[in-house]
Tab-separated table of C-alpha atoms in Angstrom:
chain	number	residue	atom	x	y	z
A	1	UNK	CA	6.759	41.159	-36.538
A	2	UNK	CA	6.049	44.678	-37.829
A	3	UNK	CA	3.484	45.359	-40.523
A	4	UNK	CA	4.697	45.116	-44.083
A	5	UNK	CA	4.674	48.402	-45.995
A	6	UNK	CA	3.374	48.444	-49.517
A	7	UNK	CA	5.956	50.530	-51.375
A	8	UNK	CA	8.769	53.046	-51.114
A	9	UNK	CA	11.946	50.968	-51.187
A	10	UNK	CA	13.588	48.000	-52.810
A	11	UNK	CA	12.410	44.865	-51.000
A	12	UNK	CA	14.593	42.690	-48.832
A	13	UNK	CA	14.052	39.416	-47.047
A	14	UNK	CA	13.443	41.025	-43.663
A	15	UNK	CA	11.581	43.942	-45.209
A	16	UNK	CA	9.478	42.600	-48.098
A	17	UNK	CA	7.254	44.605	-50.399
A	18	UNK	CA	3.620	43.989	-51.217
A	19	UNK	CA	2.858	43.551	-54.896
A	20	UNK	CA	-0.172	42.439	-56.867
A	21	UNK	CA	0.684	38.760	-56.424
A	22	UNK	CA	1.623	38.890	-52.753
A	23	UNK	CA	4.804	39.768	-50.875
A	24	UNK	CA	8.060	40.084	-52.818
A	25	UNK	CA	10.914	38.719	-50.686
A	26	UNK	CA	14.369	39.616	-51.982
A	27	UNK	CA	17.274	37.285	-51.213
A	28	UNK	CA	20.812	38.710	-51.397
A	29	UNK	CA	23.338	35.882	-51.830
A	30	UNK	CA	26.562	36.450	-49.923
A	31	UNK	CA	29.506	37.043	-52.234
A	32	UNK	CA	27.157	36.996	-55.209
A	33	UNK	CA	27.017	33.201	-55.091
A	34	UNK	CA	24.686	30.370	-54.068
A	35	UNK	CA	26.057	26.934	-53.348
A	36	UNK	CA	24.000	24.040	-54.702
A	37	UNK	CA	22.296	23.441	-51.367
A	38	UNK	CA	21.281	27.085	-51.035
A	39	UNK	CA	19.920	27.153	-54.591
A	40	UNK	CA	17.846	24.037	-53.939
A	41	UNK	CA	16.686	25.566	-50.656
A	42	UNK	CA	15.465	28.749	-52.359
A	43	UNK	CA	13.613	26.645	-54.951
A	44	UNK	CA	11.903	24.641	-52.188
A	45	UNK	CA	10.977	27.768	-50.228
A	46	UNK	CA	9.562	29.467	-53.341
A	47	UNK	CA	7.399	26.428	-54.032
A	48	UNK	CA	6.231	26.021	-50.442
A	49	UNK	CA	5.683	29.628	-49.340
A	50	UNK	CA	5.406	31.594	-52.612
A	51	UNK	CA	3.775	31.139	-55.994
A	52	UNK	CA	6.795	29.229	-57.302
A	53	UNK	CA	8.232	32.118	-59.334
A	54	UNK	CA	11.684	33.576	-58.681
A	55	UNK	CA	12.949	36.832	-60.175
A	56	UNK	CA	16.586	37.444	-61.093
A	57	UNK	CA	17.140	41.162	-60.491
A	58	UNK	CA	19.459	43.741	-62.021
A	59	UNK	CA	21.231	43.870	-58.646
A	60	UNK	CA	22.155	40.172	-58.913
A	61	UNK	CA	19.625	39.130	-56.291
A	62	UNK	CA	16.697	36.727	-56.281
A	63	UNK	CA	13.101	37.571	-55.436
A	64	UNK	CA	10.630	34.985	-54.188
A	65	UNK	CA	7.208	36.116	-55.363
A	66	UNK	CA	3.650	35.550	-54.209
A	67	UNK	CA	4.395	35.084	-50.513
A	68	UNK	CA	1.434	35.314	-48.113
A	69	UNK	CA	1.877	37.448	-44.991
A	70	UNK	CA	1.417	34.420	-42.715
A	71	UNK	CA	4.032	32.514	-44.738
A	72	UNK	CA	6.710	35.190	-44.318
A	73	UNK	CA	7.988	34.116	-40.847
A	74	UNK	CA	8.505	30.428	-41.789
A	75	UNK	CA	10.101	31.569	-45.066
A	76	UNK	CA	12.618	33.632	-43.072
A	77	UNK	CA	13.326	30.593	-40.889
A	78	UNK	CA	14.055	28.614	-44.040
A	79	UNK	CA	16.391	31.291	-45.420
A	80	UNK	CA	18.239	31.384	-42.099
A	81	UNK	CA	18.719	27.607	-42.182
A	82	UNK	CA	20.470	27.799	-45.567
A	83	UNK	CA	22.608	30.793	-44.555
A	84	UNK	CA	20.860	33.481	-46.606
A	85	UNK	CA	19.572	35.870	-43.945
A	86	UNK	CA	21.111	39.011	-42.453
A	87	UNK	CA	20.797	39.728	-38.720
A	88	UNK	CA	18.743	42.927	-39.212
A	89	UNK	CA	17.281	45.220	-41.859
A	90	UNK	CA	20.050	47.831	-41.564
A	91	UNK	CA	22.752	45.275	-42.339
A	92	UNK	CA	20.665	43.823	-45.143
A	93	UNK	CA	20.144	47.201	-46.824
A	94	UNK	CA	23.837	48.168	-46.630
A	95	UNK	CA	24.969	44.857	-48.141
A	96	UNK	CA	24.268	45.976	-51.685
A	97	UNK	CA	27.244	44.559	-53.576
A	98	UNK	CA	27.615	43.376	-57.152
A	99	UNK	CA	30.379	40.829	-57.707
A	100	UNK	CA	31.737	39.977	-61.143
A	101	UNK	CA	30.802	36.383	-62.012
A	102	UNK	CA	33.936	35.958	-64.098
A	103	UNK	CA	36.414	35.516	-61.262
A	104	UNK	CA	38.980	32.727	-61.196
A	105	UNK	CA	39.977	30.665	-58.210
A	106	UNK	CA	42.834	32.274	-56.347
A	107	UNK	CA	42.219	35.846	-57.494
A	108	UNK	CA	41.181	38.687	-55.180
A	109	UNK	CA	37.466	38.767	-55.984
A	110	UNK	CA	35.995	36.488	-53.318
A	111	UNK	CA	38.183	37.788	-50.491
A	112	UNK	CA	37.425	41.405	-51.436
A	113	UNK	CA	33.691	40.687	-51.466
A	114	UNK	CA	33.833	39.016	-48.039
A	115	UNK	CA	35.872	41.864	-46.535
A	116	UNK	CA	33.528	44.485	-47.978
A	117	UNK	CA	30.460	42.640	-46.655
A	118	UNK	CA	31.972	42.437	-43.177
A	119	UNK	CA	33.033	46.081	-43.200
A	120	UNK	CA	29.555	47.225	-44.231
A	121	UNK	CA	27.931	45.018	-41.592
A	122	UNK	CA	30.129	46.611	-38.911
A	123	UNK	CA	29.720	50.186	-40.143
A	124	UNK	CA	27.185	52.763	-39.032
A	125	UNK	CA	26.656	54.205	-42.501
A	126	UNK	CA	23.134	55.329	-43.375
A	127	UNK	CA	23.170	54.968	-47.146
A	128	UNK	CA	20.374	55.650	-49.638
A	129	UNK	CA	18.285	52.578	-50.421
A	130	UNK	CA	19.816	51.855	-53.817
A	131	UNK	CA	23.391	52.896	-53.015
A	132	UNK	CA	25.655	50.055	-54.076
A	133	UNK	CA	29.177	48.767	-54.614
A	134	UNK	CA	30.837	46.617	-57.276
A	135	UNK	CA	33.758	44.230	-57.020
A	136	UNK	CA	34.745	44.163	-60.680
A	137	UNK	CA	38.448	43.366	-60.520
A	138	UNK	CA	38.966	41.216	-63.609
A	139	UNK	CA	41.251	42.062	-66.529
A	140	UNK	CA	38.191	43.590	-68.195
A	141	UNK	CA	35.317	45.411	-66.500
A	142	UNK	CA	32.294	43.126	-66.676
A	143	UNK	CA	30.008	45.373	-64.592
A	144	UNK	CA	30.692	48.719	-66.294
A	145	UNK	CA	27.079	49.132	-67.418
A	146	UNK	CA	25.561	47.893	-64.154
A	147	UNK	CA	24.259	50.470	-61.693
A	148	UNK	CA	26.655	51.250	-58.823
A	149	UNK	CA	28.031	54.111	-56.723
A	150	UNK	CA	31.455	52.930	-55.531
A	151	UNK	CA	33.473	50.661	-57.809
A	152	UNK	CA	36.436	48.398	-57.071
A	153	UNK	CA	38.179	47.840	-60.419
A	154	UNK	CA	41.568	47.604	-62.077
A	155	UNK	CA	43.536	50.194	-63.979
A	156	UNK	CA	45.039	49.768	-67.430
A	157	UNK	CA	48.234	48.387	-65.848
A	158	UNK	CA	46.379	45.764	-63.804
A	159	UNK	CA	46.522	47.493	-60.420
A	160	UNK	CA	43.546	47.794	-58.082
A	161	UNK	CA	41.639	51.074	-57.994
A	162	UNK	CA	38.615	52.456	-56.163
A	163	UNK	CA	36.411	54.866	-58.101
A	164	UNK	CA	33.357	56.973	-57.424
A	165	UNK	CA	30.884	56.165	-60.177
A	166	UNK	CA	30.698	59.142	-62.510
A	167	UNK	CA	34.405	59.932	-62.118
A	168	UNK	CA	36.537	59.175	-65.169
A	169	UNK	CA	39.605	58.154	-63.161
A	170	UNK	CA	40.142	55.972	-60.116
A	171	UNK	CA	42.379	56.016	-57.051
A	172	UNK	CA	45.230	53.470	-57.109
A	173	UNK	CA	45.287	51.391	-53.929
A	174	UNK	CA	47.129	48.474	-52.416
A	175	UNK	CA	45.229	45.288	-51.643
A	176	UNK	CA	44.984	46.206	-47.961
A	177	UNK	CA	43.607	49.692	-48.692
A	178	UNK	CA	40.731	48.733	-50.978
A	179	UNK	CA	37.854	48.250	-48.553
A	180	UNK	CA	38.771	51.193	-46.330
A	181	UNK	CA	38.804	53.546	-49.320
A	182	UNK	CA	35.523	52.166	-50.666
A	183	UNK	CA	33.822	52.881	-47.332
A	184	UNK	CA	35.500	56.287	-47.133
A	185	UNK	CA	33.968	57.216	-50.484
A	186	UNK	CA	30.543	56.089	-49.280
A	187	UNK	CA	30.947	58.110	-46.070
A	188	UNK	CA	32.016	61.171	-48.092
A	189	UNK	CA	28.858	60.823	-50.199
A	190	UNK	CA	26.733	60.979	-47.053
A	191	UNK	CA	28.621	63.812	-45.345
A	192	UNK	CA	28.690	65.889	-48.541
A	193	UNK	CA	24.884	65.669	-48.604
A	194	UNK	CA	24.671	63.338	-51.529
A	195	UNK	CA	21.131	62.303	-52.326
A	196	UNK	CA	20.120	59.406	-54.481
A	197	UNK	CA	23.099	58.139	-56.465
A	198	UNK	CA	26.796	58.934	-56.827
A	199	UNK	CA	26.866	59.753	-60.590
A	200	UNK	CA	24.302	62.550	-60.162
A	201	UNK	CA	26.291	63.890	-57.203
A	202	UNK	CA	29.463	63.987	-59.319
A	203	UNK	CA	27.671	65.535	-62.302
A	204	UNK	CA	26.370	68.294	-60.050
A	205	UNK	CA	29.979	69.394	-59.570
A	206	UNK	CA	30.665	67.930	-56.131
A	207	UNK	CA	34.078	66.270	-56.111
A	208	UNK	CA	35.591	63.961	-53.480
A	209	UNK	CA	38.539	65.336	-51.505
A	210	UNK	CA	41.946	64.822	-53.031
A	211	UNK	CA	42.681	61.865	-50.744
A	212	UNK	CA	39.789	59.975	-52.373
A	213	UNK	CA	40.503	61.002	-55.958
A	214	UNK	CA	43.070	59.532	-58.320
A	215	UNK	CA	44.519	59.629	-61.817
A	216	UNK	CA	44.445	55.929	-62.725
A	217	UNK	CA	42.933	55.140	-66.114
A	218	UNK	CA	40.402	52.329	-66.318
A	219	UNK	CA	40.879	48.958	-67.912
A	220	UNK	CA	38.788	47.985	-70.950
A	221	UNK	CA	35.120	47.001	-70.850
A	222	UNK	CA	34.064	43.398	-71.468
A	223	UNK	CA	31.643	42.757	-74.319
A	224	UNK	CA	28.047	42.246	-73.178
A	225	UNK	CA	27.809	38.639	-71.898
A	226	UNK	CA	25.413	36.221	-73.587
A	227	UNK	CA	24.352	32.681	-72.671
A	228	UNK	CA	27.082	30.191	-73.455
A	229	UNK	CA	30.156	28.448	-72.107
A	230	UNK	CA	32.889	30.447	-70.386
A	231	UNK	CA	36.090	29.357	-68.616
A	232	UNK	CA	34.192	29.753	-65.327
A	233	UNK	CA	31.173	27.651	-66.380
A	234	UNK	CA	27.843	27.856	-68.231
A	235	UNK	CA	25.994	31.169	-68.342
A	236	UNK	CA	22.216	30.751	-68.664
A	237	UNK	CA	19.360	33.243	-68.794
A	238	UNK	CA	15.724	33.473	-67.786
A	239	UNK	CA	12.940	34.944	-69.898
A	240	UNK	CA	12.198	38.402	-68.465
A	241	UNK	CA	14.475	37.448	-65.602
A	242	UNK	CA	12.014	35.007	-64.050
A	243	UNK	CA	12.657	31.354	-63.174
A	244	UNK	CA	10.262	28.698	-62.011
A	245	UNK	CA	11.138	26.863	-58.815
A	246	UNK	CA	11.603	23.702	-60.883
A	247	UNK	CA	14.124	25.415	-63.204
A	248	UNK	CA	16.185	26.644	-60.237
A	249	UNK	CA	16.027	23.186	-58.681
A	250	UNK	CA	17.207	21.724	-62.003
A	251	UNK	CA	20.242	24.036	-62.027
A	252	UNK	CA	20.999	23.174	-58.399
A	253	UNK	CA	20.886	19.507	-59.376
A	254	UNK	CA	24.191	19.811	-61.225
A	255	UNK	CA	25.813	20.068	-57.805
A	256	UNK	CA	27.695	23.250	-58.668
A	257	UNK	CA	27.486	26.724	-57.175
A	258	UNK	CA	25.515	29.389	-59.044
A	259	UNK	CA	27.067	32.821	-59.529
A	260	UNK	CA	24.624	35.707	-59.752
A	261	UNK	CA	24.804	38.441	-62.400
A	262	UNK	CA	23.106	41.814	-63.037
A	263	UNK	CA	21.998	40.628	-66.509
A	264	UNK	CA	19.218	38.362	-65.220
A	265	UNK	CA	21.426	35.357	-65.865
A	266	UNK	CA	23.200	32.842	-63.653
A	267	UNK	CA	26.565	31.160	-64.168
A	268	UNK	CA	26.690	27.477	-63.240
A	269	UNK	CA	30.206	27.063	-61.891
A	270	UNK	CA	32.475	24.592	-63.647
A	271	UNK	CA	29.835	23.255	-66.053
A	272	UNK	CA	31.307	22.304	-69.429
A	273	UNK	CA	28.061	21.838	-71.331
A	274	UNK	CA	24.907	23.924	-71.474
A	275	UNK	CA	22.116	22.702	-69.174
A	276	UNK	CA	19.017	21.213	-70.745
A	277	UNK	CA	15.879	22.735	-69.319
A	278	UNK	CA	12.971	24.256	-71.222
A	279	UNK	CA	12.474	27.029	-68.677
A	280	UNK	CA	15.912	28.639	-69.107
A	281	UNK	CA	17.646	30.445	-71.984
A	282	UNK	CA	20.752	28.707	-73.304
A	283	UNK	CA	21.065	30.189	-76.811
A	284	UNK	CA	22.854	33.497	-77.396
A	285	UNK	CA	20.406	34.447	-80.174
A	286	UNK	CA	17.193	33.812	-78.224
A	287	UNK	CA	14.745	36.679	-79.034
A	288	UNK	CA	13.794	36.964	-75.351
A	289	UNK	CA	17.237	38.457	-74.677
A	290	UNK	CA	16.291	41.507	-76.752
A	291	UNK	CA	13.419	42.470	-74.477
A	292	UNK	CA	13.205	43.722	-70.899
A	293	UNK	CA	9.798	43.695	-69.223
A	294	UNK	CA	8.734	44.276	-65.636
A	295	UNK	CA	6.183	42.093	-63.854
A	296	UNK	CA	3.291	44.165	-65.176
A	297	UNK	CA	-0.387	43.828	-64.304
A	298	UNK	CA	-1.860	42.075	-62.427
A	299	UNK	CA	1.355	41.035	-60.677
A	300	UNK	CA	2.345	44.628	-59.873
A	301	UNK	CA	-0.064	47.017	-58.156
A	302	UNK	CA	1.430	50.029	-59.971
A	303	UNK	CA	1.299	48.629	-63.525
A	304	UNK	CA	-1.253	49.811	-66.084
A	305	UNK	CA	-0.901	46.839	-68.469
A	306	UNK	CA	0.237	43.242	-68.861
A	307	UNK	CA	3.777	43.929	-70.062
A	308	UNK	CA	4.855	40.303	-70.415
A	309	UNK	CA	2.183	39.315	-72.955
A	310	UNK	CA	3.077	42.261	-75.211
A	311	UNK	CA	6.818	41.664	-74.811
A	312	UNK	CA	6.522	38.003	-75.862
A	313	UNK	CA	4.637	39.049	-78.990
A	314	UNK	CA	7.113	41.782	-79.952
A	315	UNK	CA	10.393	39.982	-79.135
A	316	UNK	CA	10.786	38.253	-82.567
A	317	UNK	CA	10.516	41.668	-84.283
A	318	UNK	CA	13.472	43.186	-82.426
A	319	UNK	CA	16.899	43.151	-84.082
A	320	UNK	CA	19.729	41.355	-82.312
A	321	UNK	CA	21.579	44.652	-81.815
A	322	UNK	CA	18.550	46.440	-80.330
A	323	UNK	CA	16.718	46.416	-77.004
A	324	UNK	CA	13.008	46.818	-76.282
A	325	UNK	CA	11.882	47.827	-72.791
A	326	UNK	CA	8.211	47.346	-71.894
A	327	UNK	CA	7.393	49.038	-68.586
A	328	UNK	CA	4.115	48.831	-66.713
A	329	UNK	CA	4.501	52.360	-65.346
A	330	UNK	CA	6.852	55.335	-65.481
A	331	UNK	CA	9.126	54.050	-62.697
A	332	UNK	CA	11.012	51.718	-65.036
A	333	UNK	CA	11.901	49.225	-62.292
A	334	UNK	CA	13.083	46.517	-64.709
A	335	UNK	CA	15.495	48.752	-66.634
A	336	UNK	CA	16.608	52.209	-65.530
A	337	UNK	CA	18.756	52.925	-68.582
A	338	UNK	CA	18.163	53.717	-72.227
A	339	UNK	CA	16.723	51.292	-74.777
A	340	UNK	CA	16.222	51.400	-78.542
A	341	UNK	CA	12.477	51.424	-77.935
A	342	UNK	CA	10.802	51.987	-74.567
A	343	UNK	CA	7.073	51.392	-74.156
A	344	UNK	CA	5.585	52.895	-70.996
A	345	UNK	CA	2.088	51.860	-69.959
A	346	UNK	CA	-0.134	54.683	-68.709
A	347	UNK	CA	-3.819	55.006	-67.901
A	348	UNK	CA	-4.284	56.314	-71.460
A	349	UNK	CA	-2.315	53.579	-73.254
A	350	UNK	CA	1.374	53.150	-74.090
A	351	UNK	CA	3.874	55.970	-74.542
A	352	UNK	CA	6.632	55.183	-77.057
A	353	UNK	CA	10.151	56.535	-76.457
A	354	UNK	CA	13.002	56.115	-78.958
A	355	UNK	CA	16.591	55.742	-77.744
A	356	UNK	CA	15.686	56.723	-74.224
A	357	UNK	CA	14.222	55.609	-70.922
A	358	UNK	CA	10.905	55.843	-69.108
A	359	UNK	CA	11.967	59.331	-67.953
A	360	UNK	CA	12.276	60.730	-71.484
A	361	UNK	CA	9.631	62.414	-73.641
A	362	UNK	CA	7.671	60.032	-75.880
A	363	UNK	CA	7.346	60.432	-79.644
A	364	UNK	CA	3.911	58.784	-79.556
A	365	UNK	CA	1.324	58.465	-76.805
A	366	UNK	CA	-1.943	56.665	-76.178
A	367	UNK	CA	-1.041	53.562	-78.193
A	368	UNK	CA	-2.859	50.313	-77.511
A	369	UNK	CA	-1.068	46.989	-77.498
A	370	UNK	CA	-2.925	46.105	-80.697
A	371	UNK	CA	-1.700	49.337	-82.337
A	372	UNK	CA	1.886	48.325	-81.688
A	373	UNK	CA	1.511	44.684	-82.741
A	374	UNK	CA	-0.360	45.541	-85.946
A	375	UNK	CA	2.003	48.358	-86.991
A	376	UNK	CA	5.595	47.087	-87.002
A	377	UNK	CA	6.727	50.439	-88.385
A	378	UNK	CA	6.261	51.815	-84.867
A	379	UNK	CA	9.279	49.724	-83.872
A	380	UNK	CA	11.473	51.365	-86.502
A	381	UNK	CA	14.816	51.962	-84.867
A	382	UNK	CA	14.568	48.635	-83.061
A	383	UNK	CA	14.760	46.604	-86.249
């Protein structure tokens, strides 16, 4: 097997990334869903070949952490046995699809996801690393705030549309046209010399050809989901998006499939009561939901500080309507968007950004963790 590179892309299973705690092996569930056996299998593999910690990512994937180089081949064998491995790295990288967890049996969601996965596997598209698709075809858009480039949605009248992210309107399509148009938009992005992501390409003034544009207005946006019971099952969270292998095994023990989400939560299909497990978030008002934090030092080789320790301390001080993002470096891997307060660790201390992201100018610099904890006024705007 080829040598593992240290950085430069989002990790996969076949192409892991080296971090401060070992290899990070990303698992992309097919159709955005793990059956109970697959969930238990991932928990067992994380315990046996990793450090027992499993990340839930903003792309609705799982990451097995702390994997030794010599443990990677048997880990891949285990993923293949439970049906969670792509045939090659090219197929794995193209299969970057977010699926709404709020689908109902008999609707179009699952079949659309399967068709899109197959079409991408059979295509020759060379897409940017983070280029992705959504299947968000419910009555309300659940994935509107999730990062994507090509979106399958519904219009205000309930019809299917395909939309380039960044465009205000979508193209009305029949059920049989959806996947072909989604791939055509992705191909247009490549041939029109798009770099990075679709929204930036659109903002730069590049517009798809008329055959790929439309005039369909979008359906409404769903309120931000929180842990609780839904018609589809029980939605549970993980503090900072990280589960222990025992917590994942506990969820698998209910015998139901787990639907992945981009909110670092999982939906336990068909469950009519909230699970009882100390390592998962089941309350909608849990302070941990108000904070996003990356792995931080020493788990990440790029991080300048232990983000998790500071985030735990600050979480109770953050208002329910606000969001605090604590990032170990300027890349902002855990949260690319804006937050009420963003703390960015640097070699000189923390930069503090208000109502912005790690890419924005700070209002204060060189703060220590103690400065922030001892001066709650610094969090003004997040209270």
